[in-house]
Short mmCIF file of C-alpha atoms and ligand atoms in Angstrom, two decimals:
data_model
loop_
_atom_site.label_atom_id
_atom_site.label_comp_id
_atom_site.label_asym_id
_atom_site.label_seq_id
_atom_site.Cartn_x
_atom_site.Cartn_y
_atom_site.Cartn_z
CA UNK A 1 48.12 4.59 -106.32
CA UNK A 2 50.44 3.40 -103.56
CA UNK A 3 49.34 3.92 -100.00
CA UNK A 4 49.99 2.36 -96.65
CA UNK A 5 46.50 0.96 -96.74
CA UNK A 6 46.08 -2.86 -97.15
CA UNK A 7 44.97 -2.90 -100.82
CA UNK A 8 41.74 -5.05 -100.43
CA UNK A 9 39.59 -2.63 -102.27
CA UNK A 10 39.84 -1.41 -105.89
CA UNK A 11 39.31 2.15 -105.15
CA UNK A 12 38.31 4.80 -107.57
CA UNK A 13 40.69 7.86 -107.62
CA UNK A 14 38.14 10.09 -105.75
CA UNK A 15 38.38 11.36 -102.19
CA UNK A 16 35.51 13.38 -100.65
CA UNK A 17 35.82 16.08 -97.99
CA UNK A 18 32.16 16.92 -97.23
CA UNK A 19 28.75 15.76 -97.64
CA UNK A 20 25.42 17.58 -97.88
CA UNK A 21 22.29 15.60 -98.28
CA UNK A 22 22.47 13.61 -101.62
CA UNK A 23 25.84 15.30 -102.66
CA UNK A 24 29.34 14.66 -101.93
CA UNK A 25 32.04 17.30 -102.41
CA UNK A 26 35.48 16.14 -103.71
CA UNK A 27 38.81 17.47 -102.74
CA UNK A 28 38.92 19.43 -105.86
CA UNK A 29 35.43 21.04 -105.19
CA UNK A 30 33.69 18.88 -107.62
CA UNK A 31 29.92 18.15 -106.55
CA UNK A 32 28.98 14.46 -107.02
CA UNK A 33 25.24 13.28 -106.86
CA UNK A 34 25.56 10.29 -104.46
CA UNK A 35 23.32 7.31 -105.41
CA UNK A 36 25.56 4.79 -103.42
CA UNK A 37 24.97 6.38 -99.94
CA UNK A 38 28.01 4.37 -98.55
CA UNK A 39 26.19 1.10 -99.78
CA UNK A 40 22.90 2.00 -98.35
CA UNK A 41 24.35 3.45 -95.05
CA UNK A 42 23.65 7.19 -95.27
CA UNK A 43 19.81 6.51 -95.38
CA UNK A 44 19.12 10.21 -94.44
CA UNK A 45 21.80 11.58 -96.73
CA UNK A 46 24.92 13.32 -95.54
CA UNK A 47 24.99 15.66 -92.50
CA UNK A 48 21.28 15.48 -91.70
CA UNK A 49 20.49 18.14 -89.20
CA UNK A 50 18.79 15.93 -86.72
CA UNK A 51 21.58 13.35 -86.78
CA UNK A 52 24.24 16.22 -86.43
CA UNK A 53 22.33 17.54 -83.62
CA UNK A 54 21.79 14.10 -81.80
CA UNK A 55 25.53 13.14 -82.22
CA UNK A 56 26.79 16.55 -80.96
CA UNK A 57 24.54 16.49 -78.03
CA UNK A 58 25.48 12.99 -76.98
CA UNK A 59 29.15 13.61 -77.65
CA UNK A 60 28.96 16.39 -75.04
CA UNK A 61 27.41 13.92 -72.44
CA UNK A 62 28.69 10.31 -72.82
CA UNK A 63 30.27 8.32 -75.55
CA UNK A 64 31.12 4.93 -74.16
CA UNK A 65 30.23 2.84 -71.16
CA UNK A 66 30.81 -0.86 -70.72
CA UNK A 67 27.81 -3.21 -71.11
CA UNK A 68 28.52 -4.41 -67.63
CA UNK A 69 26.18 -1.33 -66.74
CA UNK A 70 22.74 -0.41 -67.98
CA UNK A 71 22.85 1.83 -71.00
CA UNK A 72 19.69 4.02 -71.20
CA UNK A 73 20.26 4.99 -74.88
CA UNK A 74 20.61 1.34 -75.92
CA UNK A 75 17.46 0.39 -73.90
CA UNK A 76 15.49 3.23 -75.70
CA UNK A 77 16.57 2.04 -79.15
CA UNK A 78 15.74 -1.51 -78.37
CA UNK A 79 12.29 -0.54 -77.22
CA UNK A 80 11.86 1.30 -80.52
CA UNK A 81 12.79 -1.70 -82.62
CA UNK A 82 10.63 -4.00 -80.54
CA UNK A 83 7.65 -1.74 -80.83
CA UNK A 84 7.91 -1.62 -84.58
CA UNK A 85 8.84 -5.17 -85.58
CA UNK A 86 8.15 -8.85 -84.79
CA UNK A 87 10.97 -8.90 -82.28
CA UNK A 88 10.90 -9.36 -78.38
CA UNK A 89 14.63 -8.59 -77.88
CA UNK A 90 17.60 -6.92 -79.49
CA UNK A 91 21.45 -7.17 -79.18
CA UNK A 92 23.48 -4.35 -80.60
CA UNK A 93 26.69 -4.76 -82.77
CA UNK A 94 28.93 -2.46 -84.66
CA UNK A 95 28.34 -4.00 -88.09
CA UNK A 96 26.32 -6.37 -90.18
CA UNK A 97 29.12 -8.99 -90.04
CA UNK A 98 28.98 -8.94 -86.29
CA UNK A 99 25.21 -9.37 -86.49
CA UNK A 100 25.68 -12.42 -88.77
CA UNK A 101 28.01 -14.04 -86.20
CA UNK A 102 25.34 -13.66 -83.48
CA UNK A 103 22.56 -14.74 -85.65
CA UNK A 104 24.49 -17.90 -86.28
CA UNK A 105 25.38 -18.45 -82.70
CA UNK A 106 22.01 -17.81 -81.48
CA UNK A 107 20.38 -20.39 -83.91
CA UNK A 108 22.94 -23.07 -82.95
CA UNK A 109 22.52 -22.39 -79.12
CA UNK A 110 18.71 -22.64 -79.41
CA UNK A 111 19.00 -26.18 -80.58
CA UNK A 112 21.79 -27.06 -78.19
CA UNK A 113 19.65 -25.93 -75.42
CA UNK A 114 16.77 -28.04 -76.73
CA UNK A 115 18.92 -31.11 -76.47
CA UNK A 116 18.56 -31.64 -80.37
CA UNK A 117 21.72 -31.96 -82.34
CA UNK A 118 20.90 -29.55 -85.04
CA UNK A 119 23.63 -27.35 -86.53
CA UNK A 120 23.27 -27.09 -90.21
CA UNK A 121 22.30 -23.81 -91.59
CA UNK A 122 21.03 -23.52 -95.11
CA UNK A 123 21.98 -20.29 -97.15
CA UNK A 124 21.77 -19.23 -100.77
CA UNK A 125 23.97 -18.70 -103.78
CA UNK A 126 24.67 -15.10 -104.44
CA UNK A 127 24.28 -14.22 -100.69
CA UNK A 128 26.35 -11.80 -98.74
CA UNK A 129 26.46 -11.87 -94.99
CA UNK A 130 29.83 -10.23 -94.32
CA UNK A 131 33.55 -11.11 -94.34
CA UNK A 132 34.04 -12.94 -91.12
CA UNK A 133 34.96 -16.42 -91.10
CA UNK A 134 31.25 -17.59 -90.21
CA UNK A 135 29.71 -15.11 -92.75
CA UNK A 136 31.94 -16.32 -95.69
CA UNK A 137 31.16 -19.98 -94.76
CA UNK A 138 27.47 -19.02 -95.06
CA UNK A 139 27.80 -17.43 -98.45
CA UNK A 140 30.28 -20.08 -99.63
CA UNK A 141 31.04 -18.50 -102.99
CA UNK A 142 34.54 -19.16 -104.42
CA UNK A 143 35.06 -15.43 -104.46
CA UNK A 144 34.77 -15.06 -100.90
CA UNK A 145 36.16 -18.14 -99.40
CA UNK A 146 39.11 -19.11 -101.68
CA UNK A 147 42.36 -19.28 -99.59
CA UNK A 148 40.58 -19.01 -96.30
CA UNK A 149 39.86 -22.62 -95.47
CA UNK A 150 39.27 -24.64 -93.58
CA UNK A 151 35.78 -23.08 -93.52
CA UNK A 152 33.45 -23.26 -90.63
CA UNK A 153 31.31 -26.41 -91.13
CA UNK A 154 27.61 -26.77 -91.20
CA UNK A 155 26.56 -24.48 -94.11
CA UNK A 156 25.03 -25.33 -97.48
CA UNK A 157 23.95 -23.13 -100.23
CA UNK A 158 20.91 -23.61 -102.41
CA UNK A 159 20.03 -21.73 -105.65
CA UNK A 160 18.25 -18.34 -104.62
CA UNK A 161 14.54 -18.69 -105.05
CA UNK A 162 14.39 -22.43 -105.82
CA UNK A 163 11.52 -23.53 -103.72
CA UNK A 164 11.87 -27.25 -104.80
CA UNK A 165 15.49 -27.36 -103.92
CA UNK A 166 14.68 -25.91 -100.45
CA UNK A 167 11.91 -28.37 -99.84
CA UNK A 168 14.23 -31.29 -100.82
CA UNK A 169 17.06 -29.84 -98.54
CA UNK A 170 15.39 -28.65 -95.44
CA UNK A 171 14.57 -31.25 -92.70
CA UNK A 172 14.19 -31.77 -88.92
CA UNK A 173 17.89 -31.68 -88.84
CA UNK A 174 18.09 -28.06 -90.24
CA UNK A 175 18.92 -25.55 -87.53
CA UNK A 176 18.15 -22.43 -89.56
CA UNK A 177 17.70 -20.90 -93.00
CA UNK A 178 19.32 -17.40 -93.62
CA UNK A 179 18.28 -15.25 -96.43
CA UNK A 180 18.27 -11.68 -97.73
CA UNK A 181 14.78 -11.04 -98.90
CA UNK A 182 16.45 -8.94 -101.48
CA UNK A 183 20.15 -9.68 -102.23
CA UNK A 184 22.16 -6.58 -102.39
CA UNK A 185 25.86 -7.63 -103.50
CA UNK A 186 24.18 -10.48 -105.36
CA UNK A 187 22.66 -7.87 -107.84
CA UNK A 188 19.44 -6.58 -106.40
CA UNK A 189 17.84 -9.96 -106.73
CA UNK A 190 14.25 -9.89 -105.14
CA UNK A 191 12.71 -13.04 -103.61
CA UNK A 192 9.10 -13.02 -104.63
CA UNK A 193 6.58 -12.74 -101.87
CA UNK A 194 5.24 -16.18 -102.61
CA UNK A 195 8.82 -17.73 -102.04
CA UNK A 196 9.27 -15.78 -98.74
CA UNK A 197 5.86 -17.23 -97.65
CA UNK A 198 6.75 -20.66 -98.78
CA UNK A 199 10.07 -20.43 -96.93
CA UNK A 200 8.34 -19.59 -93.67
CA UNK A 201 5.83 -22.41 -94.09
CA UNK A 202 8.74 -24.96 -94.64
CA UNK A 203 10.56 -23.50 -91.51
CA UNK A 204 7.33 -23.95 -89.52
CA UNK A 205 6.87 -27.48 -90.61
CA UNK A 206 10.27 -28.55 -89.87
CA UNK A 207 11.07 -26.27 -86.80
CA UNK A 208 14.04 -24.66 -88.56
CA UNK A 209 14.54 -20.91 -87.39
CA UNK A 210 14.27 -18.23 -90.17
CA UNK A 211 16.97 -15.71 -90.30
CA UNK A 212 16.44 -12.69 -92.48
CA UNK A 213 19.45 -10.58 -93.38
CA UNK A 214 18.01 -7.08 -93.74
CA UNK A 215 21.36 -5.32 -93.27
CA UNK A 216 21.07 -3.75 -96.77
CA UNK A 217 17.29 -4.12 -97.61
CA UNK A 218 16.00 -3.05 -94.16
CA UNK A 219 15.40 0.55 -92.64
CA UNK A 220 13.04 1.84 -95.01
CA UNK A 221 15.17 1.19 -98.17
CA UNK A 222 12.27 -0.80 -99.91
CA UNK A 223 9.56 1.56 -98.67
CA UNK A 224 8.50 -0.52 -95.67
CA UNK A 225 10.62 -0.34 -92.50
CA UNK A 226 11.69 -4.02 -93.17
CA UNK A 227 11.53 -5.60 -96.70
CA UNK A 228 9.87 -8.69 -95.32
CA UNK A 229 6.75 -6.65 -94.42
CA UNK A 230 5.91 -6.57 -98.02
CA UNK A 231 5.20 -10.44 -97.99
CA UNK A 232 3.56 -10.24 -94.58
CA UNK A 233 5.68 -12.93 -92.95
CA UNK A 234 8.28 -12.61 -90.14
CA UNK A 235 11.63 -14.19 -89.27
CA UNK A 236 12.57 -15.58 -85.93
CA UNK A 237 15.99 -13.69 -86.00
CA UNK A 238 16.91 -10.70 -88.11
CA UNK A 239 20.09 -8.97 -88.75
CA UNK A 240 20.13 -5.20 -89.10
CA UNK A 241 22.98 -2.68 -89.72
CA UNK A 242 23.92 -0.14 -92.43
CA UNK A 243 21.04 2.15 -92.64
CA UNK A 244 20.23 2.14 -88.76
CA UNK A 245 23.24 4.21 -87.97
CA UNK A 246 22.87 6.59 -90.82
CA UNK A 247 26.70 6.57 -91.20
CA UNK A 248 27.59 5.84 -87.61
CA UNK A 249 28.79 2.08 -87.28
CA UNK A 250 25.86 0.36 -85.69
CA UNK A 251 24.20 -2.96 -86.14
CA UNK A 252 21.71 -5.17 -84.36
CA UNK A 253 20.13 -8.62 -84.07
CA UNK A 254 16.57 -8.64 -83.47
CA UNK A 255 14.95 -11.96 -82.31
CA UNK A 256 11.66 -13.53 -80.96
CA UNK A 257 11.76 -14.47 -77.19
CA UNK A 258 11.85 -18.26 -78.42
CA UNK A 259 14.75 -17.89 -80.75
CA UNK A 260 16.77 -15.82 -78.32
CA UNK A 261 16.22 -18.29 -75.42
CA UNK A 262 19.57 -19.78 -75.49
CA UNK A 263 21.51 -16.50 -75.29
CA UNK A 264 21.70 -16.01 -71.54
CA UNK A 265 24.19 -14.04 -69.42
CA UNK A 266 27.73 -14.79 -70.48
CA UNK A 267 26.97 -16.35 -73.81
CA UNK A 268 27.84 -13.33 -76.02
CA UNK A 269 29.12 -9.79 -75.71
CA UNK A 270 30.66 -6.69 -77.44
CA UNK A 271 32.83 -3.96 -76.12
CA UNK A 272 31.44 -1.24 -78.26
CA UNK A 273 28.04 -2.79 -79.24
CA UNK A 274 25.31 -0.65 -77.97
CA UNK A 275 27.46 2.28 -76.91
CA UNK A 276 25.42 5.57 -76.04
CA UNK A 277 26.80 7.59 -79.17
CA UNK A 278 25.67 4.85 -81.62
CA UNK A 279 22.37 4.01 -80.02
CA UNK A 280 21.40 7.90 -79.55
CA UNK A 281 21.98 8.31 -83.24
CA UNK A 282 20.12 4.97 -84.21
CA UNK A 283 17.12 6.16 -82.21
CA UNK A 284 16.96 9.29 -84.19
CA UNK A 285 17.25 7.40 -87.48
CA UNK A 286 14.53 4.90 -86.35
CA UNK A 287 12.08 7.70 -85.25
CA UNK A 288 12.56 9.38 -88.66
CA UNK A 289 12.39 6.35 -90.94
CA UNK A 290 9.55 4.38 -89.19
CA UNK A 291 7.14 7.14 -89.52
CA UNK A 292 4.34 6.17 -92.06
CA UNK A 293 4.52 9.60 -93.73
CA UNK A 294 8.22 9.32 -94.20
CA UNK A 295 7.74 5.64 -95.70
CA UNK A 296 4.90 6.95 -97.97
CA UNK A 297 7.39 9.53 -99.48
CA UNK A 298 9.97 6.78 -100.09
CA UNK A 299 7.42 4.92 -102.17
CA UNK A 300 6.21 8.05 -103.87
CA UNK A 301 9.77 8.81 -104.97
CA UNK A 302 10.72 5.36 -105.78
CA UNK A 303 7.83 5.11 -108.28
CA UNK A 304 9.03 8.37 -109.81
CA UNK A 305 12.53 7.20 -110.18
CA UNK A 306 11.70 3.81 -111.44
CA UNK A 307 9.70 5.31 -114.16
CA UNK A 308 12.52 7.39 -115.12
CA UNK A 309 14.85 4.38 -115.08
CA UNK A 310 12.42 2.48 -117.30
CA UNK A 311 12.67 5.41 -119.65
CA UNK A 312 16.41 5.11 -119.59
CA UNK A 313 16.23 1.51 -120.46
CA UNK A 314 14.17 2.35 -123.42
CA UNK A 315 16.21 5.03 -124.88
CA UNK A 316 19.61 3.23 -124.14
CA UNK A 317 19.05 -0.39 -125.05
CA UNK A 318 22.84 -0.75 -126.04
CA UNK A 319 23.77 0.23 -122.35
CA UNK A 320 20.85 -0.87 -120.05
CA UNK A 321 18.67 -3.89 -120.23
CA UNK A 322 16.12 -3.73 -117.44
CA UNK A 323 15.19 -2.30 -114.01
CA UNK A 324 15.06 -4.41 -110.80
CA UNK A 325 14.50 -4.09 -107.11
CA UNK A 326 11.95 -2.46 -104.83
CA UNK A 327 11.64 1.03 -103.32
CA UNK A 328 14.87 2.91 -103.41
CA UNK A 329 16.87 -0.30 -103.59
CA UNK A 330 17.04 -0.46 -107.36
CA UNK A 331 19.42 -2.03 -109.85
CA UNK A 332 19.92 -1.34 -113.65
CA UNK A 333 20.89 -4.54 -115.40
CA UNK A 334 23.60 -3.37 -117.82
CA UNK A 335 24.51 -4.58 -121.27
CA UNK A 336 27.97 -3.09 -121.18
CA UNK A 337 30.13 -4.11 -118.24
CA UNK A 338 28.84 -2.46 -115.08
CA UNK A 339 32.21 -1.44 -114.02
CA UNK A 340 32.52 0.77 -117.15
CA UNK A 341 29.09 2.34 -116.49
CA UNK A 342 30.22 3.23 -112.88
CA UNK A 343 33.43 4.70 -114.21
CA UNK A 344 31.59 6.71 -117.03
CA UNK A 345 29.31 7.91 -114.23
CA UNK A 346 32.27 9.67 -112.44
CA UNK A 347 32.79 11.90 -115.54
CA UNK A 348 29.23 12.97 -115.15
CA UNK A 349 29.62 13.33 -111.36
CA UNK A 350 27.25 10.75 -110.42
CA UNK A 351 28.05 7.85 -107.99
CA UNK A 352 26.60 4.46 -108.43
CA UNK A 353 27.71 1.02 -106.99
CA UNK A 354 28.45 -2.17 -109.12
CA UNK A 355 26.80 -5.50 -107.95
CA UNK A 356 27.00 -9.11 -109.16
CA UNK A 357 24.77 -10.07 -112.17
CA UNK A 358 26.32 -7.11 -114.11
CA UNK A 359 23.95 -4.88 -112.10
CA UNK A 360 24.46 -1.05 -111.47
CA UNK A 361 23.12 -0.43 -107.92
CA UNK A 362 21.15 2.84 -107.20
CA UNK A 363 20.65 3.28 -103.53
CA UNK A 364 20.07 7.00 -103.15
CA UNK A 365 19.30 8.65 -99.69
CA UNK A 366 15.80 7.97 -98.57
CA UNK A 367 15.51 11.68 -98.17
CA UNK A 368 16.60 12.56 -101.64
CA UNK A 369 14.54 15.44 -103.33
CA UNK A 370 12.53 15.12 -106.49
CA UNK A 371 14.90 17.78 -108.03
CA UNK A 372 17.91 15.56 -107.18
CA UNK A 373 16.17 12.44 -108.60
CA UNK A 374 15.57 14.23 -111.83
CA UNK A 375 19.16 15.35 -111.81
CA UNK A 376 20.20 11.69 -111.26
CA UNK A 377 18.19 10.68 -114.34
CA UNK A 378 19.76 13.38 -116.39
CA UNK A 379 23.28 12.31 -115.37
CA UNK A 380 22.57 8.64 -116.12
CA UNK A 381 21.32 9.56 -119.44
CA UNK A 382 24.36 11.60 -120.08
CA UNK A 383 26.38 8.75 -118.97
CA UNK A 384 24.70 6.21 -121.26
CA UNK A 385 25.00 8.75 -124.15
CA UNK A 386 28.63 9.15 -123.67
CA UNK A 387 29.19 5.34 -123.66
CA UNK A 388 27.17 4.96 -126.72
CA UNK A 389 29.32 7.43 -128.60
CA UNK A 390 32.58 6.25 -127.21
C1 LIG B 1 26.90 -5.00 -95.97
C2 LIG B 1 26.19 -6.40 -95.66
C3 LIG B 1 26.61 -7.18 -94.63
C4 LIG B 1 27.86 -6.92 -93.73
O1 LIG B 1 27.84 -5.72 -92.99
P1 LIG B 1 29.05 -5.01 -92.56
O2 LIG B 1 28.65 -3.86 -91.72
O3 LIG B 1 29.90 -4.56 -93.79
O4 LIG B 1 29.84 -5.97 -91.77
C5 LIG B 1 25.85 -8.30 -94.26
N1 LIG B 1 24.75 -8.64 -94.99
C6 LIG B 1 24.31 -7.82 -95.96
C7 LIG B 1 22.99 -8.18 -96.76
C8 LIG B 1 25.01 -6.76 -96.39
O5 LIG B 1 24.66 -5.90 -97.40
#
């Protein structure tokens, strides 16, 4: 289709006009079961009553003021994040990419202020940290960097989960290590808990700062508020976005006092970052998602769903190979090309998202009902059956 929009996306010929919980309603009235959630953004589904109420009330009071003033809504959300995590301090952004930019700047400024010339940041193959010049240099894949050089220097990529390669590469010259505890775009690739612990130890030995990119795997997605909690280790800096705004553009960089020590007045800023509207919404999302009973429900539903998906793998070995992931951040390894499975899903009115490694990503709303999960399994089953008989 020809539009005035810059064609950087291969778009499906679908347009939605309304969302209700786990459902999206298309222009023609068709109801689609949404297992993509805007790529893990709509953590509470579409048009969650508490979010509609929060944004409506805030919209009537105050949308935007400059960060040259105190912003009480921003302070309240920062307090909530600090209370529930390793962090001592928070900076708000509008996206995950902007969070990546600050994480990189923060790590380098830390070493600059210490008077040690450390600038190298170790990242991992298959990573995704955003599309800015810094974030693509960190990821380093040909797909993301080709044609955009010269790249920002100072990054190197190691194989994901290769502890020996990391041990060989990390040194007292390393400024930081940046990693997604579960790679999202990379194909729902989970770093084993032992690797995350080993990574923390190597950072402690060399002084390198540890940056977790929890833009996709954070905010309750894995059944803990943040994915790294499963391994019992904390980063020095963490990037958050996607789910935290529940659909409103919002991101954050969380950090320990030590890691953030270089970021004094005048070193960073954002016009919109931390605006009252976004932070009011973010605080409502945080209050709901950080509740232990809510996270217990995510884990209960995740176990149910995963069991059903294992069943699909068993009944459709010509389509699906295995289930991967944690909580409601799941992937089906495909036998057929994943793009074909996503497309066949549209005919069954179910929305999934492709990822690398020929994986079909399943990222339902954390609030999805048992009935909708059962319906998702039926529609995935029908999708696979159609592909087998095609
Ligand atoms: C989506 C994503 C980003 C980039 O976030 P944007 O809001 O698209 O800028 C960064 N890191 C990870 C892990 C992501 O999934």
